[in-house]
Short mmCIF file of C-alpha atoms in Angstrom, two decimals:
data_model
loop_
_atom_site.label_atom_id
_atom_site.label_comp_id
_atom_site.label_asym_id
_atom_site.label_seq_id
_atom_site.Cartn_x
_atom_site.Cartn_y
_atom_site.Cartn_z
CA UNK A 1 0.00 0.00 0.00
CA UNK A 2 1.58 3.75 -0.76
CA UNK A 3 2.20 5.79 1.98
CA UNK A 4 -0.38 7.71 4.24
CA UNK A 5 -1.43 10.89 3.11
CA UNK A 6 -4.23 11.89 5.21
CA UNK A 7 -4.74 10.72 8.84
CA UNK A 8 -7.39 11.48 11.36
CA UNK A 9 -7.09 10.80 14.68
CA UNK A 10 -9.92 10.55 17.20
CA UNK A 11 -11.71 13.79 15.63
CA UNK A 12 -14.58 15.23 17.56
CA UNK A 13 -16.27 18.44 16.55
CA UNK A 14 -19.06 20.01 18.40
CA UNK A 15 -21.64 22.91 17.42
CA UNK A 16 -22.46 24.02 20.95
CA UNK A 17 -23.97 20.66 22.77
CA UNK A 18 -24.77 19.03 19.53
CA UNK A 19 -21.63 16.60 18.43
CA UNK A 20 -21.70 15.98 15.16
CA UNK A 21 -17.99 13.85 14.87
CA UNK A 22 -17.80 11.68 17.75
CA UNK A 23 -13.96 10.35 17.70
CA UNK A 24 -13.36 9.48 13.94
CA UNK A 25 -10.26 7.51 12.73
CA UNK A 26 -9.98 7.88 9.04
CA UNK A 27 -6.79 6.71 7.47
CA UNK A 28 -5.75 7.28 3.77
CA UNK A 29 -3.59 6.74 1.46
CA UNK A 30 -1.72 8.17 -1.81
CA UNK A 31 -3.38 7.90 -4.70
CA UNK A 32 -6.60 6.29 -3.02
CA UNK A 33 -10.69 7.48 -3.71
CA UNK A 34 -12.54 6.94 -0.62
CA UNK A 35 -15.84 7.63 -0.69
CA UNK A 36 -18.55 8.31 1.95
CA UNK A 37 -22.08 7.52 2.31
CA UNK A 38 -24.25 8.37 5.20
CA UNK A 39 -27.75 9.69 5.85
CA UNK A 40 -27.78 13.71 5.75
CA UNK A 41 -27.04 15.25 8.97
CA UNK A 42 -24.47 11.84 9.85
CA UNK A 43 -21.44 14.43 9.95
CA UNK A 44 -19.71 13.81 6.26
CA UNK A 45 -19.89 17.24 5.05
CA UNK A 46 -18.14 18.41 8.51
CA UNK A 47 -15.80 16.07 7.97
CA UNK A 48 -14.68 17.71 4.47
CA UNK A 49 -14.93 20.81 6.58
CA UNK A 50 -12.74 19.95 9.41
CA UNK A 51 -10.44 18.31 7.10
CA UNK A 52 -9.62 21.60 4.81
CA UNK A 53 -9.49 23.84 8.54
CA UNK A 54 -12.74 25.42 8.16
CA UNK A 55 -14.06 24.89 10.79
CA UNK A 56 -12.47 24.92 14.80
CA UNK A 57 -12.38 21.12 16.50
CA UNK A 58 -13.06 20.28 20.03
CA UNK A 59 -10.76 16.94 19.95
CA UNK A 60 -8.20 14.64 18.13
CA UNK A 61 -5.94 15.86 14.87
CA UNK A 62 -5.67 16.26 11.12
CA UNK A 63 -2.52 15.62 9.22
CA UNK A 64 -1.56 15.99 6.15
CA UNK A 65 1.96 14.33 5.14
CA UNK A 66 2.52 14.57 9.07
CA UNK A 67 1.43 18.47 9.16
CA UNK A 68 -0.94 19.48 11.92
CA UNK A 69 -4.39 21.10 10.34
CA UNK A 70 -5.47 23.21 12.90
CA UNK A 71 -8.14 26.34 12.08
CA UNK A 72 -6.95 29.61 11.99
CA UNK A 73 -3.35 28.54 12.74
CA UNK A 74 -0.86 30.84 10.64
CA UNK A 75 0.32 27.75 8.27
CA UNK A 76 -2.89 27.13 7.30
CA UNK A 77 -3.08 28.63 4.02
CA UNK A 78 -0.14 26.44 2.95
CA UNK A 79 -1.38 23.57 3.32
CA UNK A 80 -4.95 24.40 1.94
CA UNK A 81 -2.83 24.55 -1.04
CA UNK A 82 -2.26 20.76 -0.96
CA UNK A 83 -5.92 20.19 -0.02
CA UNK A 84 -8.52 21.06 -3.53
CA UNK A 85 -11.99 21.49 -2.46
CA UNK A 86 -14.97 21.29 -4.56
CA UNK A 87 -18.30 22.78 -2.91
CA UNK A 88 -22.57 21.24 -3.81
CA UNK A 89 -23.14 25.12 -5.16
CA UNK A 90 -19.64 25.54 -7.10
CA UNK A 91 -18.45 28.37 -5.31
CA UNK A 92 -17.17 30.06 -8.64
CA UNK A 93 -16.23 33.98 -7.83
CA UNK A 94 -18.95 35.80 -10.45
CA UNK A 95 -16.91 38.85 -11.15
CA UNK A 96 -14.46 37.07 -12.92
CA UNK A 97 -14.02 34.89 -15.93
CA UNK A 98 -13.93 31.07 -16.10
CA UNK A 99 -9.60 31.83 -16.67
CA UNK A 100 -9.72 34.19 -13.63
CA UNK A 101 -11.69 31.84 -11.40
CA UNK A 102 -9.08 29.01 -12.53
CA UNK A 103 -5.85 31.27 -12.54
CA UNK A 104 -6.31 33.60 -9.45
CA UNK A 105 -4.90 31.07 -6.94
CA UNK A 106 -1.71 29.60 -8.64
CA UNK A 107 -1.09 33.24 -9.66
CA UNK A 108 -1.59 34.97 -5.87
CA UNK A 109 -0.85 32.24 -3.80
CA UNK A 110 1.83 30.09 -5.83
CA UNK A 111 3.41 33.08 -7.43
CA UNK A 112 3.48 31.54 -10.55
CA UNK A 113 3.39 33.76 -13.92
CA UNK A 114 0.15 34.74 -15.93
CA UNK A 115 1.45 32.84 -18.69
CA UNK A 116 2.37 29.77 -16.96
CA UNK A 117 -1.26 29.34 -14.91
CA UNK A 118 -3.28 30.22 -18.19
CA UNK A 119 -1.27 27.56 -20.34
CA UNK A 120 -2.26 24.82 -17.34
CA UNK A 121 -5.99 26.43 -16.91
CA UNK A 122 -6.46 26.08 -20.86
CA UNK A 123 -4.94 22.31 -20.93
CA UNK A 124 -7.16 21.54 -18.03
CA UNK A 125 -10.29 23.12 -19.64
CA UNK A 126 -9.38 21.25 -22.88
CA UNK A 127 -9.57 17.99 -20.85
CA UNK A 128 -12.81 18.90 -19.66
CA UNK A 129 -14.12 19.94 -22.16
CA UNK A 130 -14.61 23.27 -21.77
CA UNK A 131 -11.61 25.10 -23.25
CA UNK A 132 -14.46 27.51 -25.38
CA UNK A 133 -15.47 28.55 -22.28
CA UNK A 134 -12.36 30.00 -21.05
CA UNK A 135 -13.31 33.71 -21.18
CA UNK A 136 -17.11 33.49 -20.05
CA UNK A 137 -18.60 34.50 -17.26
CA UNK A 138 -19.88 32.19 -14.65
CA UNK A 139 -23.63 33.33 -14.65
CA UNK A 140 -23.10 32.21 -18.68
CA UNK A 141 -22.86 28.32 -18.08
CA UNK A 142 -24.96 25.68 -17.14
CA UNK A 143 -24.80 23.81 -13.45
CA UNK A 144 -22.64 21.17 -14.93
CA UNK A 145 -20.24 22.95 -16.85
CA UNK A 146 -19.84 25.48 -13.86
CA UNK A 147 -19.08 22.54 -11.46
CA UNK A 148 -16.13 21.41 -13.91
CA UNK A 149 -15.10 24.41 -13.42
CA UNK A 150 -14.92 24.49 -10.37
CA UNK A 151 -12.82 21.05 -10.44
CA UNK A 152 -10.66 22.41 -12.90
CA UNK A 153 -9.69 25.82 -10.44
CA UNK A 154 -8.78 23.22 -7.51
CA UNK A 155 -6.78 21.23 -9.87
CA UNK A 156 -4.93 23.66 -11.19
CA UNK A 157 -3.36 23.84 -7.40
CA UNK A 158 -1.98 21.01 -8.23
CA UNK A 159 -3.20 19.42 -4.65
CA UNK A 160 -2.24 16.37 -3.43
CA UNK A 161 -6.08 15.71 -2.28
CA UNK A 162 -8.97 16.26 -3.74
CA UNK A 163 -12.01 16.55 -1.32
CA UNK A 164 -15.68 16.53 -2.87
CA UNK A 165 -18.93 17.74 -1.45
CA UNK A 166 -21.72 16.58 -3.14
CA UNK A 167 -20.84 18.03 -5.80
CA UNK A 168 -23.91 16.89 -7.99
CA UNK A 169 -26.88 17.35 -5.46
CA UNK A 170 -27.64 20.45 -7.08
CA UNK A 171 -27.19 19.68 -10.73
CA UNK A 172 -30.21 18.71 -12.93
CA UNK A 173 -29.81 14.86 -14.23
CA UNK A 174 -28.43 14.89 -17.53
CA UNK A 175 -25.65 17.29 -15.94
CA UNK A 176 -24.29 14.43 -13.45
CA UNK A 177 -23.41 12.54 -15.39
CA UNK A 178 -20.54 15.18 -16.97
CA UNK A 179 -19.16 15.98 -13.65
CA UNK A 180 -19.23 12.31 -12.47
CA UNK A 181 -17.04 11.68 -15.54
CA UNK A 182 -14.68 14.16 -14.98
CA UNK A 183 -13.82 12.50 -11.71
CA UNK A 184 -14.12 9.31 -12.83
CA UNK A 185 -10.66 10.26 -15.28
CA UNK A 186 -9.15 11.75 -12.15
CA UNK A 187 -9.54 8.70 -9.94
CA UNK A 188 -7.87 6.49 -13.42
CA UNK A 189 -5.11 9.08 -13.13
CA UNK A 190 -4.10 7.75 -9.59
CA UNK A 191 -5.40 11.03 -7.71
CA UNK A 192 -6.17 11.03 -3.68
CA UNK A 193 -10.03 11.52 -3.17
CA UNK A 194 -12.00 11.92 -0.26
CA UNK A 195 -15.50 12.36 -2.21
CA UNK A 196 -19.31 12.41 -0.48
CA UNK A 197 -22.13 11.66 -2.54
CA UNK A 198 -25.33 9.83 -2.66
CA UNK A 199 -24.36 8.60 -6.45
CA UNK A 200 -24.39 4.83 -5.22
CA UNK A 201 -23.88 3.81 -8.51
CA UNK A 202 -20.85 5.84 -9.20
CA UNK A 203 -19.72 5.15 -5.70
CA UNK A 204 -19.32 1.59 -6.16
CA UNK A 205 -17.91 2.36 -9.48
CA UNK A 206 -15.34 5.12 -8.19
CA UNK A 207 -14.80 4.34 -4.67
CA UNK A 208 -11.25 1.83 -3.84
CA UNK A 209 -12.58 1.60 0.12
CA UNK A 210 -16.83 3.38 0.89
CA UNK A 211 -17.06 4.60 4.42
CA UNK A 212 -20.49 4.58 5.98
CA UNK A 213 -20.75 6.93 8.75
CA UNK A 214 -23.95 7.79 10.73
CA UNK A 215 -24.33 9.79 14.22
CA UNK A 216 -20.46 11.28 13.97
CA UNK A 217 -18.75 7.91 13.47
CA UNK A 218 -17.46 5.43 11.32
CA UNK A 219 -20.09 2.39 11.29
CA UNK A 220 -19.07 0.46 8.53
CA UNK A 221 -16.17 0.17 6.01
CA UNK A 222 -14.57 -1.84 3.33
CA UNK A 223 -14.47 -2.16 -0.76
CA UNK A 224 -16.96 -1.33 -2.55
CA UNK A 225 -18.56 -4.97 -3.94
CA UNK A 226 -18.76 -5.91 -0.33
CA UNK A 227 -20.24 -3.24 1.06
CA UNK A 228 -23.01 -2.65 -1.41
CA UNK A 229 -23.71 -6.55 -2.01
CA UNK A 230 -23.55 -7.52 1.31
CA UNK A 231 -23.37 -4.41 3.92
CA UNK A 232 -22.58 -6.22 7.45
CA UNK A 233 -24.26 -3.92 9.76
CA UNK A 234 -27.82 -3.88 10.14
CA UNK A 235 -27.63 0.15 10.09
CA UNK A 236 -26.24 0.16 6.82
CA UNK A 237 -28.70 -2.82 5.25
CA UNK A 238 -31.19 -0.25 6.18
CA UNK A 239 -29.28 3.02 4.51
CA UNK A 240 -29.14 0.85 1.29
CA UNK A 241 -32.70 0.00 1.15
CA UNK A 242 -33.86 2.85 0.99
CA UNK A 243 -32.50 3.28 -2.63
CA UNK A 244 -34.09 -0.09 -3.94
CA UNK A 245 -37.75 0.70 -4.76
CA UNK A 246 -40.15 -2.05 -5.19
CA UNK A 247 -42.31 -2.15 -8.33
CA UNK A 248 -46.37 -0.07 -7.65
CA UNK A 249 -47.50 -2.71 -10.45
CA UNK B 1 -33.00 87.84 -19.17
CA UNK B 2 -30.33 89.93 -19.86
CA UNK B 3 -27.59 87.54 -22.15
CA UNK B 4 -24.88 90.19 -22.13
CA UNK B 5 -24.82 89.97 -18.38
CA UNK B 6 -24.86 86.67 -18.00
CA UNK B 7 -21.78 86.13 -20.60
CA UNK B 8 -20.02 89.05 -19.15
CA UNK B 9 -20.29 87.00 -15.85
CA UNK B 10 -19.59 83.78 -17.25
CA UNK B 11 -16.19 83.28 -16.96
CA UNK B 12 -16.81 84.06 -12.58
CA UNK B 13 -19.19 80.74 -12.85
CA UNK B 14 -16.39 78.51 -15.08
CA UNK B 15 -13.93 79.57 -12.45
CA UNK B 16 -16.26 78.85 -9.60
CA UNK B 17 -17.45 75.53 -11.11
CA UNK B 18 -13.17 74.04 -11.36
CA UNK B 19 -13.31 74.83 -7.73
CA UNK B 20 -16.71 73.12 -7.04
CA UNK B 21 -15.89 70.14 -9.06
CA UNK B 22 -11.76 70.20 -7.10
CA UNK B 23 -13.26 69.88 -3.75
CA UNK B 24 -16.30 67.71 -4.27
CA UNK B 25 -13.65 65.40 -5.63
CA UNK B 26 -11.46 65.60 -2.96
CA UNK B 27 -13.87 65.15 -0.72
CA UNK B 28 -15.81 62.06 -2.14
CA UNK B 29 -12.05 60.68 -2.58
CA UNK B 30 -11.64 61.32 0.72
CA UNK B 31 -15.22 59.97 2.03
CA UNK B 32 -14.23 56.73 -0.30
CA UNK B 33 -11.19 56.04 1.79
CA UNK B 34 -12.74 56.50 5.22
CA UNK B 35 -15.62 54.29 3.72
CA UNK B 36 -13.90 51.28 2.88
CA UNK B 37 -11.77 51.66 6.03
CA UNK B 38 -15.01 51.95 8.08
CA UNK B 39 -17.04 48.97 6.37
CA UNK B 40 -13.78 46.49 6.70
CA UNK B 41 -13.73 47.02 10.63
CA UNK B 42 -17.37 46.77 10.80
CA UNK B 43 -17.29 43.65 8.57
CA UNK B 44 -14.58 41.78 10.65
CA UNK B 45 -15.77 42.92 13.87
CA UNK B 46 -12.59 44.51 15.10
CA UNK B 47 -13.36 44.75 18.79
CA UNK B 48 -12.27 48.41 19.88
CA UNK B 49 -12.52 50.31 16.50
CA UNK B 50 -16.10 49.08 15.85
CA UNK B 51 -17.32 50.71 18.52
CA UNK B 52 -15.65 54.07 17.46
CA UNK B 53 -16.91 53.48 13.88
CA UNK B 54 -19.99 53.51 14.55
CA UNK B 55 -20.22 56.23 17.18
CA UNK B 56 -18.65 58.02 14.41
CA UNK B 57 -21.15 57.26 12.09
CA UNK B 58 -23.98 58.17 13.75
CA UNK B 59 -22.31 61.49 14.82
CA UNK B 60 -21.72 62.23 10.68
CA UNK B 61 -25.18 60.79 9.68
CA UNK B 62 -27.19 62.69 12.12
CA UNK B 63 -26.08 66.16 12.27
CA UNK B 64 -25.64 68.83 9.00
CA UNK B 65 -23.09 69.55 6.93
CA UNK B 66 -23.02 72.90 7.55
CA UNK B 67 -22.26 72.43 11.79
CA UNK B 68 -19.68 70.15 10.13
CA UNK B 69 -18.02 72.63 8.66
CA UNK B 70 -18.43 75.21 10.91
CA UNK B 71 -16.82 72.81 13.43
CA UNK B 72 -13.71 72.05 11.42
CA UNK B 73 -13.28 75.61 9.84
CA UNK B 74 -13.39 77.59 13.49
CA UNK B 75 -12.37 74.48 15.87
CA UNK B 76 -9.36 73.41 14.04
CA UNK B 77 -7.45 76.60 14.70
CA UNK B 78 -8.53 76.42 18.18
CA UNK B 79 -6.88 73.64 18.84
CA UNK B 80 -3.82 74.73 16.93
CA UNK B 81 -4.14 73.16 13.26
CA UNK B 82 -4.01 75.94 11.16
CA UNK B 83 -5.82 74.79 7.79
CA UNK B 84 -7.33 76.89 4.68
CA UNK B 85 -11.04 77.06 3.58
CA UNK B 86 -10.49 74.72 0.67
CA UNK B 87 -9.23 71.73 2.89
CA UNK B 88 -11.85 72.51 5.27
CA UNK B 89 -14.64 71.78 2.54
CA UNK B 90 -12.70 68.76 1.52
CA UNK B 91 -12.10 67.44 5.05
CA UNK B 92 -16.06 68.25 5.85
CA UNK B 93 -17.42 66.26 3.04
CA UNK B 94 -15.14 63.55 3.68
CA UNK B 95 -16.52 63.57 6.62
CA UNK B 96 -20.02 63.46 6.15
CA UNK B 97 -19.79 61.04 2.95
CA UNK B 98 -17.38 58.79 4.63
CA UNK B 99 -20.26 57.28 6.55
CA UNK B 100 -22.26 57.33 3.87
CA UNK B 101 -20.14 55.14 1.86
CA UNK B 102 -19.13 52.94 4.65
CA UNK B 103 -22.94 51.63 4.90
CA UNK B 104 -22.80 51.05 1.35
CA UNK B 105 -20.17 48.83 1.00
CA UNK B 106 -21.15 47.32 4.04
CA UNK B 107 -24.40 46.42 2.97
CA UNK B 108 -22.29 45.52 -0.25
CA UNK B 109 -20.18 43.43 2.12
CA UNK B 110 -23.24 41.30 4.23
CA UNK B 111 -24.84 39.69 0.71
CA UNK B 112 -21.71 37.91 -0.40
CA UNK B 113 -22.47 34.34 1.30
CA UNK B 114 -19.85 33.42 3.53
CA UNK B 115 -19.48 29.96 1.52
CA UNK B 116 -17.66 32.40 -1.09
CA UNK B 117 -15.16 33.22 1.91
CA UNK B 118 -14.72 29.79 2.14
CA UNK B 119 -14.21 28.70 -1.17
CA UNK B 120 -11.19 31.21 -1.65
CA UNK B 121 -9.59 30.11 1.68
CA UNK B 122 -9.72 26.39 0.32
CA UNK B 123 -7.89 27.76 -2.69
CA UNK B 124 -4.91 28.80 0.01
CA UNK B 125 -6.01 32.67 -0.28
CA UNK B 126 -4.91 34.69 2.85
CA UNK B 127 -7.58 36.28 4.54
CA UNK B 128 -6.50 39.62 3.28
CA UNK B 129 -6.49 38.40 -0.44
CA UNK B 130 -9.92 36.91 -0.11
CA UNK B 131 -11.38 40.39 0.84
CA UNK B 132 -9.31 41.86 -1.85
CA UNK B 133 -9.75 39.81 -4.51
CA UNK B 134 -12.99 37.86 -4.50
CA UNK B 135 -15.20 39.66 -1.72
CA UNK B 136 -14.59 43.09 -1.92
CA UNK B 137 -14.96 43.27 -6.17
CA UNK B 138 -18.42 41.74 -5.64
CA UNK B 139 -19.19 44.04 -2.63
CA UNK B 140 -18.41 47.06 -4.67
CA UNK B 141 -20.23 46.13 -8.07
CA UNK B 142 -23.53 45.46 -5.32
CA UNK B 143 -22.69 48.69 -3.83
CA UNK B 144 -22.88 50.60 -6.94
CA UNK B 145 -25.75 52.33 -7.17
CA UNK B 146 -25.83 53.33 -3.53
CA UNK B 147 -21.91 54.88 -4.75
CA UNK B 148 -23.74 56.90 -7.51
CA UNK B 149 -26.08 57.95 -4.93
CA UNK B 150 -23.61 59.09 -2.62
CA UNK B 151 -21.30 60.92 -4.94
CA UNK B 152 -24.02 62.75 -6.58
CA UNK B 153 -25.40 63.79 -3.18
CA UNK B 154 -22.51 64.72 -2.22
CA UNK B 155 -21.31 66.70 -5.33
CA UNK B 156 -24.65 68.65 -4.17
CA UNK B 157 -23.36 69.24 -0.72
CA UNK B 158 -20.73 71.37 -1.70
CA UNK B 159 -23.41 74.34 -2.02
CA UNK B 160 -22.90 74.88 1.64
CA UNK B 161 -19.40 75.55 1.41
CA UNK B 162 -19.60 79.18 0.58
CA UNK B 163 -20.67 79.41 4.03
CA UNK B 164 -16.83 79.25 4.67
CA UNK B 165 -16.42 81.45 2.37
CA UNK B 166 -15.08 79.24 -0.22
CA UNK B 167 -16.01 80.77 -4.03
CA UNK B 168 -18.20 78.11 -5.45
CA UNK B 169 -21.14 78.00 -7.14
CA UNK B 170 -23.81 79.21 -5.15
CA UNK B 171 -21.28 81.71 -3.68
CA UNK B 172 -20.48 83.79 -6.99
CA UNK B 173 -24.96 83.54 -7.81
CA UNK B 174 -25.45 85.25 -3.69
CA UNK B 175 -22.62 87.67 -4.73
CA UNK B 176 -23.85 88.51 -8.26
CA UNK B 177 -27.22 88.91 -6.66
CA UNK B 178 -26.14 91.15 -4.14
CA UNK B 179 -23.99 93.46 -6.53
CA UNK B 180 -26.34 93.48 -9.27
CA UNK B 181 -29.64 91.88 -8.40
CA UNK B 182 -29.80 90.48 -11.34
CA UNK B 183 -31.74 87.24 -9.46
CA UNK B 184 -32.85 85.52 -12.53
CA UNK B 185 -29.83 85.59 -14.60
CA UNK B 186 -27.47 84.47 -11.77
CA UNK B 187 -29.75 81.67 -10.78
CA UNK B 188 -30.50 80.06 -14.30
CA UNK B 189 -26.30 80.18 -14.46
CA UNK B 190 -25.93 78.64 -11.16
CA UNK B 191 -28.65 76.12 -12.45
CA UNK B 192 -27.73 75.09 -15.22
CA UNK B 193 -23.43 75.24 -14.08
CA UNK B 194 -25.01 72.20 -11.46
CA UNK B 195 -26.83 70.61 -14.20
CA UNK B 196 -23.49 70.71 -16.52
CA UNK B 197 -21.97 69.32 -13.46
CA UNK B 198 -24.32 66.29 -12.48
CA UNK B 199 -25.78 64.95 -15.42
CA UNK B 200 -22.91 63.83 -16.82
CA UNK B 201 -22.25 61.91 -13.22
CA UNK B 202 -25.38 60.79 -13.55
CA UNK B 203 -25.28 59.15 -16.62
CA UNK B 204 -21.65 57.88 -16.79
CA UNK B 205 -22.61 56.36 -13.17
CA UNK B 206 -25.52 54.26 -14.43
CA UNK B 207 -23.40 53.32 -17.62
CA UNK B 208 -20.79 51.90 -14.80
CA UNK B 209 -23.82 50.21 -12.70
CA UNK B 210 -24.83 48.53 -15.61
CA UNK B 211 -21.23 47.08 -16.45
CA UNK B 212 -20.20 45.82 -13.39
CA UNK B 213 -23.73 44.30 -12.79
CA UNK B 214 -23.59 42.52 -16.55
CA UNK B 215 -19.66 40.41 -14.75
CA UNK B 216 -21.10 40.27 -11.32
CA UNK B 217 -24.85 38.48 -11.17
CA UNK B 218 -26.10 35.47 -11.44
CA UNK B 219 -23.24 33.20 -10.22
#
């Protein structure tokens, strides 16, 4: 197995009396796609959260390559470099073009020339297909395309993980399917994912190890076949049901 | 109306009007810069200076330009800062505007959703860059027309400075009245000297409102 990238130790975060991560251990590794599943409100979208500093925890640690995430520490902006983070509602800054969006960060945070970021942004818009876009305005393109986007700005951070928040609950149908494909060629490229969705389909498809978590904690865990097929806990039999529907006629 | 008069006087008003146009810009300048500074420390809730901001806010909202004036024209020297008439308009409607912007940009500032904070800060965007690249652009192009609205009332204000006797406008019509009482003809100048002024403010302004709304909605 490559070496650990990520690891989570014991995590608790609290909003007020209301825990939401209850002592999570999450381990993983270089070049792996971990996906997790969980009903709404089970703590996944915190855990993207706490993982990229945004928001304070009451116990445990985050590293990154053995770096200490802690929020609002001074370092903290360095290593959100290494950390690419896609958002459900795309996030895209509307006063500037798709290139801007894409190029602001390598450019004012990396240093690195105009020239240089464009060149990347333009390969990486090629790739998604969306290199015509380039000097549009966000307001100008569809959910899907804007959430590619989106993708494309964190890549072009060149991070060493990618984390992914629902990124498709807010995109019409036909739309998924474009985004889902763009990360399906990132996770054939070897890239480190930490991606929640409620895609089952593309989960099992995507996914090298599916985390369940429900009430703050890790309930269930283990490769995809497995876990959809034949889920061990009785919790997660139940989550899974829910998505089989049985036929009105 | 008597043309020969008013073209014999003419040049008075063109004069008058440079000076008019030099401190109203000085002064909105000036109420931009204590604007921005005032909406930021609102906006991240610095603990002290908020307090003074908005003490100083209220003070500027809530009492005329003219006391303003009078305050900073007589009081200064009092206290030992020896300052002309012209600075004293520009300081006065710097002060009085500079709360006026500050609540613009400030209401500018409160409809960009945080999530937009937090999507720069994933990118590895220091705080300060955030608010000067990605919040602060779209604060501004929301604040717009309440900008136009400010400048233009403000560009208005400035026919209280001849009360310091500072030769604007509405200063050379009272004195052209008084020498000559030739009321119509000095009004009608000073009329149309503030339309030659503000229309073109007014227009150019909603050309600008319209641009930066066409990059910034709908995200």
């Amino acid at each position: 197995m490559a070496s650990e990238l990520l690891k989570i130790e014991q995590l608790v975060k609290r909003y007020d009396e209301h825990t939401v991560i209850n002592g999570l251990d999450l381990t993983v590794h270089s070049g792996e796609v971990v996906v997790v599943i969980g009903p709404s409100g089970c703590g996944k979208s915190t855990l993207l959260r706490c993982i990229n500093g945004l928001e304070p925890i009451q116990g445990g640690s985050i590293k990154l390559s053995g770096d200490e995430i802690i929020h609002g520490s001074k370092n903290l902006p360095a290593l959100r470099q290494k950390i690419g983070m896609v958002f459900q509602s795309y996030e895209l800054f509307p006063h500037l073009s798709v290139i801007d969006n894409i190029t602001l960060a390598p450019v004012k945070v990396q240093k690195r020339s105009k020239g240089e970021a464009e060149e990347e942004a333009l390969r990486l818009l090629e790739r998604v297909g969306l290199k015509d876009k380039a000097k549009q305005y966000p307001r100008q393109l569809s959910g899907g395309q804007k959430q590619r986007v989106a993708i494309v700005r964190a890549l072009c951070m060149h991070p060493e993980v990618m984390l992914f928040d629902e990124v498709t609950a807010a995109l019409d149908p036909e739309m998924v399917r474009e985004v889902l494909d763009v990360m399906l060629n990132l996770a054939k490229q070897g890239r480190t994912m930490i991606i929640v969705t409620h895609e089952m389909q593309f989960a099992e498809a995507v996914a090298d190890r599916v985390i369940f978590i429900d009430k703050g904690n890790i309930i269930e865990e283990g490769r995809p076949k497995e876990f959809f097929n034949s889920p061990k806990t009785e919790r997660a039999k139940q989550f899974l049901n829910i998505f089989e529907f049985e036929s009105v006629k | 109306m008597n043309i020969d008069f008013m073209l014999e006087y003419l040049p008075l008003y063109e004069k008058a009007a440079v000076l008019t146009v030099r401190i109203g810009c000085e002064g909105i300048l000036i109420a931009l810069s204590v604007g921005v500074i005032c909406a930021l420390i609102q906006y991240g809730k610095i603990p002290v200076l908020r307090r003074i901001v908005s003490v100083y806010i209220e003070l500027s909202r809530n009492t005329p330009l003219l006391v303003q004036l009078f305050f900073i024209y007589y009081g200064l020297p009092k206290i030992g800062i020896s300052t002309n008439a012209e600075v004293c308009g520009a300081l006065g409607l710097g002060f009085l505007g500079g709360s006026y912007m500050s609540e613009a940009i400030r209401s500018g500032l409160e409809t960009i959703e945080p999530i937009q904070t937090e999507s720069a800060l994933s990118l590895g965007l220091k705080p300060y860059q955030v608010m000067r690249y990605v919040i602060l652009p779209q604060a501004v192009s929301v604040s717009m027309p309440a900008f136009m609205a400010n400048i233009i009332f403000l560009l208005k204000e400035t026919s209280v400075f001849s009360a310091i006797s500072l030769m604007d406008l509405m200063f050379t019509a009272k004195d052209l009245i008084g020498l000559y009482y030739k009321t119509t003809e000095s009004l009608f100048m000073l009329v149309v000297f503030y339309l030659i002024i503000l229309l073109p403010v007014s227009i150019i302004g909603r050309i600008i409102e319209r641009r930066v709304r066409y990059a910034g909605f709908g995200a």
